[in-house]
């Protein structure tokens, strides 16, 4: 383990992807403003070339430039993160005195891959989605359109920065700051389409509910601080181990659960999600459903598994039953609500609620483990399987859930995508998109051999493994000997059977219904977004057929978390 | 074995080539797609014929491929053409293929039906997409039968849904949307329950069996698991315990019973069949339903023989009800295809009864029924399809006096109907006879009342009734004054096309062949059954050595 002081030796190298994003941020701010402006020193006639503002060149005033920059920088950050896996990761901590601030390891890097990958794809897709007007157009709306380009991509990059802070943080307060940076960026991104009523309403709703959830979480945080005097993960863990579960931290944990429950859109904190997804542009909604959700799960893992370490309590974790009930309610509610929604984005939002339920079920399974002396190794193994499954699930979610949103984003650019019927006849209008969408839907439903199936299988396997951990196989084995978390797996398979109905409906509409009037022609071409969809499609299939390598990667990430307990 | 004769030629080739064809077809313009149709059709026919040649050579065995192979004396738990590759090593998942006398007839049947289906539906519209889908269906089906790894088995099990979903959706009848959805949801729901059962079994096996994954220490390998279950079940012990074995048996059986389908899970079948295009129906009835029975033999019966014995009565009851109910419902049908669909339910009841008798004869009957029904039912559906195609109607009685103006169709129909109702010297008769003997044997051994035979015996009469009745009304009635169906709007009445004639003749020929010389296929089935009983069931269930 390497310890580095901020701006000490190796600091920049350790946080290279984050620094790339910061550079990207500044580039985005500066480059589109470069011009031939001169600065006149007051009271003189001396003009110094200042380059900010004035008449801009042809290249840097291109309205498409911010999108390109953001995509390139996010991809660079993705690439750098991926590269850090190549020659073995050394766990690096950024410390300030005795306090550990950030920690770079496989776990945080894996989540950063998810964040940066999703954001890079969304950014590429947004090039299509945000109207950019030609430079010759000097009308107010034209200028306005072009002006907004930069804002949008700056917000995408700050989202990425905030999320990576969440991934790296080793201190609850730092984690919270990263969470808020990412949240505030997404609040604005959701409301970015302010011409449309839905966009504004969605942004407002998302902001209000989100800030209340954050407030509750922050209050929980302060209670934890009151109790232990520190927000360092290590300190909190040892405080739990020493004092056991007292009522004060229990209340604090409950409040934190609210804060992060909102982020993963778990019932009953999910009410803002469908509105937010429906009002936001499709790429942003895709980010909410994948990267933002991964951030929430990351927070939950840190809090429930590291801070309130289940092994510190006797028997099962204190939050076990609460979380188990929550997971079943979440998945069932999400699926039932998705059955009734006719807006594909709302449908996907509810399906993402259902997926949150599956992930909560997996986390619950870890809480059911028995951490007594002599049992720790077994439990560690089982926890490793579950966390691996979670990471795998979150990773492939970027492929097919974001992919589905990207398909919708192409429909959105012809003012469709808000009703299921606008998908009608897609098979005839654009076979590639229809096939892609169908594969994404099948993957969401968990049909083999797509990656959605492998991820669901892994989650089920994790839960079942936990449920069977204390079972000794002999003739007297009865069904009731299974731990009750087995029923979470049953709830999950029944729920995925329900979900097939609405995923299949999308396919039916695309292949069976006639196009709506005025939508018969081909869809807008949109090179970047199609490329992004193709990338999602290829990975969706590849991680299903050749899941081995991603599983190994997820396992190494999970090992970094579980092994450090 | 040095060459992998299964993975690429029988599974990979149809899947890959169909995906390539579909991708190419999606890429070209609609006009070009229309032009490509005949070429694509020829390509798929050639590929499927090549597969048929290969499997036939495999059947003939001696020195054609890989030296001497005898399907009839294969010992239990060993496979021909076995091959294994790493797939997801950490979880103990392999791409593992092989065939024994249980799966081989099904594989041969699939390769036999593929070209027949292509020929019988030679003039299907949108050919450039339809025929690759049929080929893909074939590849996925064979994948199910040759898979020796639970993960792979499940992958192919679900993969078969997708081409069939599209076949029904794009080429189906009026209510195809409802039918395809119902079909998909029914079978998917059942399969995920089965999946949970499989995963539970996976984690209940001891660590570090052969082929175990490096990470979980467990394996998905079917022969390994079967062998382990066999030793754990031995001596009257219950593998995984009494309570759990029953639950897991039920979970697995749900997946297979819905696919078979058995009453009360059968309602998706008539809808799917009536709406499916002819080719879809032929493959659905011919092979896809047998996946259910195949799965039962491969997994729950081999893993959980105690539970199978425990639930024997219920299996028998389900089989009886399917048999009787399917036949009774047939009587009331006015739609030709629906009648044939319900007759499939009835015949699947025969398979279930055969399994439930827990007699070698009964199992062999079930296996032979799977095979025979796999040749006869596609012919039934081909006849229905030709009927629909030429007369634009499926109503019994819409068409009268067919013998007069459409002798080919009338003859084919009569032959298929006779084969299905169990005329001696045709394949179906052999299976039904064996089932009756096994059931007699079982009832006598258990000391049950002879009344148990009444239901099945009665069904024979009902079956004859609905088939003869429908035949009489369509083929013969009307005499000289034939009445072309109103749906033809006065156009001349056509007979079936040459392609359809060829398909019918070939299917009829094989129905006769396997009726007169059932031992061609029956020998290996019998060998497998006897081996299964001798090595697995009898030692376990009698608790002896």
PDB file of N, CA and C in Angstrom, chain B residues 443-486:
ATOM      1  N   UNK B 443     -50.038 -51.062 -13.692  1.00  0.00           N
ATOM      2  CA  UNK B 443     -51.267 -51.179 -12.911  1.00  0.00           C
ATOM      3  C   UNK B 443     -51.350 -52.544 -12.250  1.00  0.00           C
ATOM      4  N   UNK B 444     -50.969 -53.538 -13.020  1.00  0.00           N
ATOM      5  CA  UNK B 444     -51.008 -54.882 -12.452  1.00  0.00           C
ATOM      6  C   UNK B 444     -50.029 -55.003 -11.288  1.00  0.00           C
ATOM      7  N   UNK B 445     -48.847 -54.427 -11.476  1.00  0.00           N
ATOM      8  CA  UNK B 445     -47.827 -54.550 -10.441  1.00  0.00           C
ATOM      9  C   UNK B 445     -48.237 -53.802  -9.186  1.00  0.00           C
ATOM     10  N   UNK B 446     -48.896 -52.670  -9.360  1.00  0.00           N
ATOM     11  CA  UNK B 446     -49.305 -51.886  -8.203  1.00  0.00           C
ATOM     12  C   UNK B 446     -50.599 -52.414  -7.595  1.00  0.00           C
ATOM     13  N   UNK B 447     -51.264 -53.282  -8.317  1.00  0.00           N
ATOM     14  CA  UNK B 447     -52.535 -53.804  -7.829  1.00  0.00           C
ATOM     15  C   UNK B 447     -53.652 -52.787  -7.893  1.00  0.00           C
ATOM     16  N   UNK B 448     -53.543 -51.876  -8.866  1.00  0.00           N
ATOM     17  CA  UNK B 448     -54.594 -50.873  -8.996  1.00  0.00           C
ATOM     18  C   UNK B 448     -55.773 -51.446  -9.754  1.00  0.00           C
ATOM     19  N   UNK B 449     -56.856 -50.714  -9.707  1.00  0.00           N
ATOM     20  CA  UNK B 449     -58.051 -51.161 -10.409  1.00  0.00           C
ATOM     21  C   UNK B 449     -57.851 -51.057 -11.918  1.00  0.00           C
ATOM     22  N   UNK B 450     -58.492 -51.975 -12.615  1.00  0.00           N
ATOM     23  CA  UNK B 450     -58.410 -51.971 -14.074  1.00  0.00           C
ATOM     24  C   UNK B 450     -59.053 -50.708 -14.631  1.00  0.00           C
ATOM     25  N   UNK B 451     -59.873 -50.063 -13.828  1.00  0.00           N
ATOM     26  CA  UNK B 451     -60.542 -48.849 -14.283  1.00  0.00           C
ATOM     27  C   UNK B 451     -59.556 -47.794 -14.757  1.00  0.00           C
ATOM     28  N   UNK B 452     -58.314 -47.901 -14.252  1.00  0.00           N
ATOM     29  CA  UNK B 452     -57.309 -46.930 -14.687  1.00  0.00           C
ATOM     30  C   UNK B 452     -57.064 -47.012 -16.184  1.00  0.00           C
ATOM     31  N   UNK B 453     -57.367 -48.166 -16.761  1.00  0.00           N
ATOM     32  CA  UNK B 453     -57.134 -48.314 -18.188  1.00  0.00           C
ATOM     33  C   UNK B 453     -58.254 -47.711 -19.019  1.00  0.00           C
ATOM     34  N   UNK B 454     -59.350 -47.427 -18.348  1.00  0.00           N
ATOM     35  CA  UNK B 454     -60.523 -46.986 -19.113  1.00  0.00           C
ATOM     36  C   UNK B 454     -60.244 -45.675 -19.825  1.00  0.00           C
ATOM     37  N   UNK B 455     -59.662 -44.747 -19.103  1.00  0.00           N
ATOM     38  CA  UNK B 455     -59.401 -43.430 -19.697  1.00  0.00           C
ATOM     39  C   UNK B 455     -58.596 -43.528 -20.971  1.00  0.00           C
ATOM     40  N   UNK B 456     -57.386 -44.087 -20.880  1.00  0.00           N
ATOM     41  CA  UNK B 456     -56.574 -44.183 -22.101  1.00  0.00           C
ATOM     42  C   UNK B 456     -57.260 -44.964 -23.208  1.00  0.00           C
ATOM     43  N   UNK B 457     -57.951 -46.027 -22.830  1.00  0.00           N
ATOM     44  CA  UNK B 457     -58.617 -46.820 -23.861  1.00  0.00           C
ATOM     45  C   UNK B 457     -59.713 -46.002 -24.528  1.00  0.00           C
ATOM     46  N   UNK B 458     -60.412 -45.261 -23.722  1.00  0.00           N
ATOM     47  CA  UNK B 458     -61.484 -44.428 -24.226  1.00  0.00           C
ATOM     48  C   UNK B 458     -60.929 -43.382 -25.194  1.00  0.00           C
ATOM     49  N   UNK B 459     -59.728 -42.896 -24.860  1.00  0.00           N
ATOM     50  CA  UNK B 459     -59.117 -41.877 -25.703  1.00  0.00           C
ATOM     51  C   UNK B 459     -58.878 -42.395 -27.118  1.00  0.00           C
ATOM     52  N   UNK B 460     -58.540 -43.686 -27.209  1.00  0.00           N
ATOM     53  CA  UNK B 460     -58.351 -44.246 -28.543  1.00  0.00           C
ATOM     54  C   UNK B 460     -59.591 -44.035 -29.395  1.00  0.00           C
ATOM     55  N   UNK B 461     -60.726 -44.275 -28.765  1.00  0.00           N
ATOM     56  CA  UNK B 461     -61.980 -44.103 -29.494  1.00  0.00           C
ATOM     57  C   UNK B 461     -62.214 -42.632 -29.830  1.00  0.00           C
ATOM     58  N   UNK B 462     -61.955 -41.787 -28.848  1.00  0.00           N
ATOM     59  CA  UNK B 462     -62.190 -40.361 -29.105  1.00  0.00           C
ATOM     60  C   UNK B 462     -61.288 -39.878 -30.230  1.00  0.00           C
ATOM     61  N   UNK B 463     -60.019 -40.320 -30.170  1.00  0.00           N
ATOM     62  CA  UNK B 463     -59.079 -39.883 -31.192  1.00  0.00           C
ATOM     63  C   UNK B 463     -59.550 -40.303 -32.567  1.00  0.00           C
ATOM     64  N   UNK B 464     -59.939 -41.560 -32.650  1.00  0.00           N
ATOM     65  CA  UNK B 464     -60.462 -42.028 -33.925  1.00  0.00           C
ATOM     66  C   UNK B 464     -61.667 -41.198 -34.330  1.00  0.00           C
ATOM     67  N   UNK B 465     -62.485 -40.860 -33.350  1.00  0.00           N
ATOM     68  CA  UNK B 465     -63.707 -40.110 -33.665  1.00  0.00           C
ATOM     69  C   UNK B 465     -63.385 -38.747 -34.247  1.00  0.00           C
ATOM     70  N   UNK B 466     -62.526 -37.983 -33.561  1.00  0.00           N
ATOM     71  CA  UNK B 466     -62.336 -36.626 -34.091  1.00  0.00           C
ATOM     72  C   UNK B 466     -61.583 -36.620 -35.393  1.00  0.00           C
ATOM     73  N   UNK B 467     -60.651 -37.551 -35.549  1.00  0.00           N
ATOM     74  CA  UNK B 467     -59.929 -37.571 -36.818  1.00  0.00           C
ATOM     75  C   UNK B 467     -60.830 -38.004 -37.967  1.00  0.00           C
ATOM     76  N   UNK B 468     -61.566 -39.089 -37.723  1.00  0.00           N
ATOM     77  CA  UNK B 468     -62.411 -39.601 -38.807  1.00  0.00           C
ATOM     78  C   UNK B 468     -63.501 -38.600 -39.158  1.00  0.00           C
ATOM     79  N   UNK B 469     -63.997 -37.982 -38.122  1.00  0.00           N
ATOM     80  CA  UNK B 469     -65.083 -37.036 -38.325  1.00  0.00           C
ATOM     81  C   UNK B 469     -64.610 -35.854 -39.185  1.00  0.00           C
ATOM     82  N   UNK B 470     -63.442 -35.320 -38.815  1.00  0.00           N
ATOM     83  CA  UNK B 470     -62.951 -34.172 -39.578  1.00  0.00           C
ATOM     84  C   UNK B 470     -62.609 -34.592 -41.003  1.00  0.00           C
ATOM     85  N   UNK B 471     -62.121 -35.818 -41.143  1.00  0.00           N
ATOM     86  CA  UNK B 471     -61.755 -36.295 -42.459  1.00  0.00           C
ATOM     87  C   UNK B 471     -62.997 -36.461 -43.334  1.00  0.00           C
ATOM     88  N   UNK B 472     -63.977 -37.048 -42.711  1.00  0.00           N
ATOM     89  CA  UNK B 472     -65.196 -37.298 -43.454  1.00  0.00           C
ATOM     90  C   UNK B 472     -65.801 -35.982 -43.944  1.00  0.00           C
ATOM     91  N   UNK B 473     -65.715 -34.970 -43.097  1.00  0.00           N
ATOM     92  CA  UNK B 473     -66.348 -33.712 -43.467  1.00  0.00           C
ATOM     93  C   UNK B 473     -65.553 -32.931 -44.512  1.00  0.00           C
ATOM     94  N   UNK B 474     -64.224 -33.121 -44.510  1.00  0.00           N
ATOM     95  CA  UNK B 474     -63.454 -32.331 -45.470  1.00  0.00           C
ATOM     96  C   UNK B 474     -63.155 -33.099 -46.747  1.00  0.00           C
ATOM     97  N   UNK B 475     -62.884 -34.377 -46.604  1.00  0.00           N
ATOM     98  CA  UNK B 475     -62.396 -35.097 -47.769  1.00  0.00           C
ATOM     99  C   UNK B 475     -63.544 -35.688 -48.592  1.00  0.00           C
ATOM    100  N   UNK B 476     -64.462 -36.332 -47.886  1.00  0.00           N
ATOM    101  CA  UNK B 476     -65.407 -37.146 -48.635  1.00  0.00           C
ATOM    102  C   UNK B 476     -66.766 -36.500 -48.834  1.00  0.00           C
ATOM    103  N   UNK B 477     -67.251 -35.843 -47.835  1.00  0.00           N
ATOM    104  CA  UNK B 477     -68.609 -35.350 -47.895  1.00  0.00           C
ATOM    105  C   UNK B 477     -68.759 -34.413 -49.100  1.00  0.00           C
ATOM    106  N   UNK B 478     -69.907 -34.424 -49.655  1.00  0.00           N
ATOM    107  CA  UNK B 478     -70.130 -33.543 -50.800  1.00  0.00           C
ATOM    108  C   UNK B 478     -70.161 -34.307 -52.095  1.00  0.00           C
ATOM    109  N   UNK B 479     -69.393 -35.363 -52.156  1.00  0.00           N
ATOM    110  CA  UNK B 479     -69.438 -36.243 -53.310  1.00  0.00           C
ATOM    111  C   UNK B 479     -69.217 -35.509 -54.623  1.00  0.00           C
ATOM    112  N   UNK B 480     -70.098 -35.762 -55.563  1.00  0.00           N
ATOM    113  CA  UNK B 480     -69.973 -35.166 -56.891  1.00  0.00           C
ATOM    114  C   UNK B 480     -70.091 -33.649 -56.823  1.00  0.00           C
ATOM    115  N   UNK B 481     -71.033 -33.213 -56.026  1.00  0.00           N
ATOM    116  CA  UNK B 481     -71.268 -31.773 -55.945  1.00  0.00           C
ATOM    117  C   UNK B 481     -70.283 -31.168 -54.941  1.00  0.00           C
ATOM    118  N   UNK B 482     -69.009 -31.081 -55.335  1.00  0.00           N
ATOM    119  CA  UNK B 482     -68.045 -30.532 -54.399  1.00  0.00           C
ATOM    120  C   UNK B 482     -68.317 -29.054 -54.185  1.00  0.00           C
ATOM    121  N   UNK B 483     -68.016 -28.639 -52.963  1.00  0.00           N
ATOM    122  CA  UNK B 483     -68.245 -27.232 -52.650  1.00  0.00           C
ATOM    123  C   UNK B 483     -66.919 -26.564 -52.357  1.00  0.00           C
ATOM    124  N   UNK B 484     -66.379 -25.810 -53.280  1.00  0.00           N
ATOM    125  CA  UNK B 484     -65.154 -25.067 -52.963  1.00  0.00           C
ATOM    126  C   UNK B 484     -65.454 -24.097 -51.830  1.00  0.00           C
ATOM    127  N   UNK B 485     -64.493 -23.870 -50.963  1.00  0.00           N
ATOM    128  CA  UNK B 485     -64.772 -22.988 -49.840  1.00  0.00           C
ATOM    129  C   UNK B 485     -65.115 -21.585 -50.310  1.00  0.00           C
ATOM    130  N   UNK B 486     -65.969 -20.944 -49.543  1.00  0.00           N
ATOM    131  CA  UNK B 486     -66.408 -19.596 -49.900  1.00  0.00           C
ATOM    132  C   UNK B 486     -65.226 -18.638 -49.944  1.00  0.00           C
TER     133      UNK B 486
END
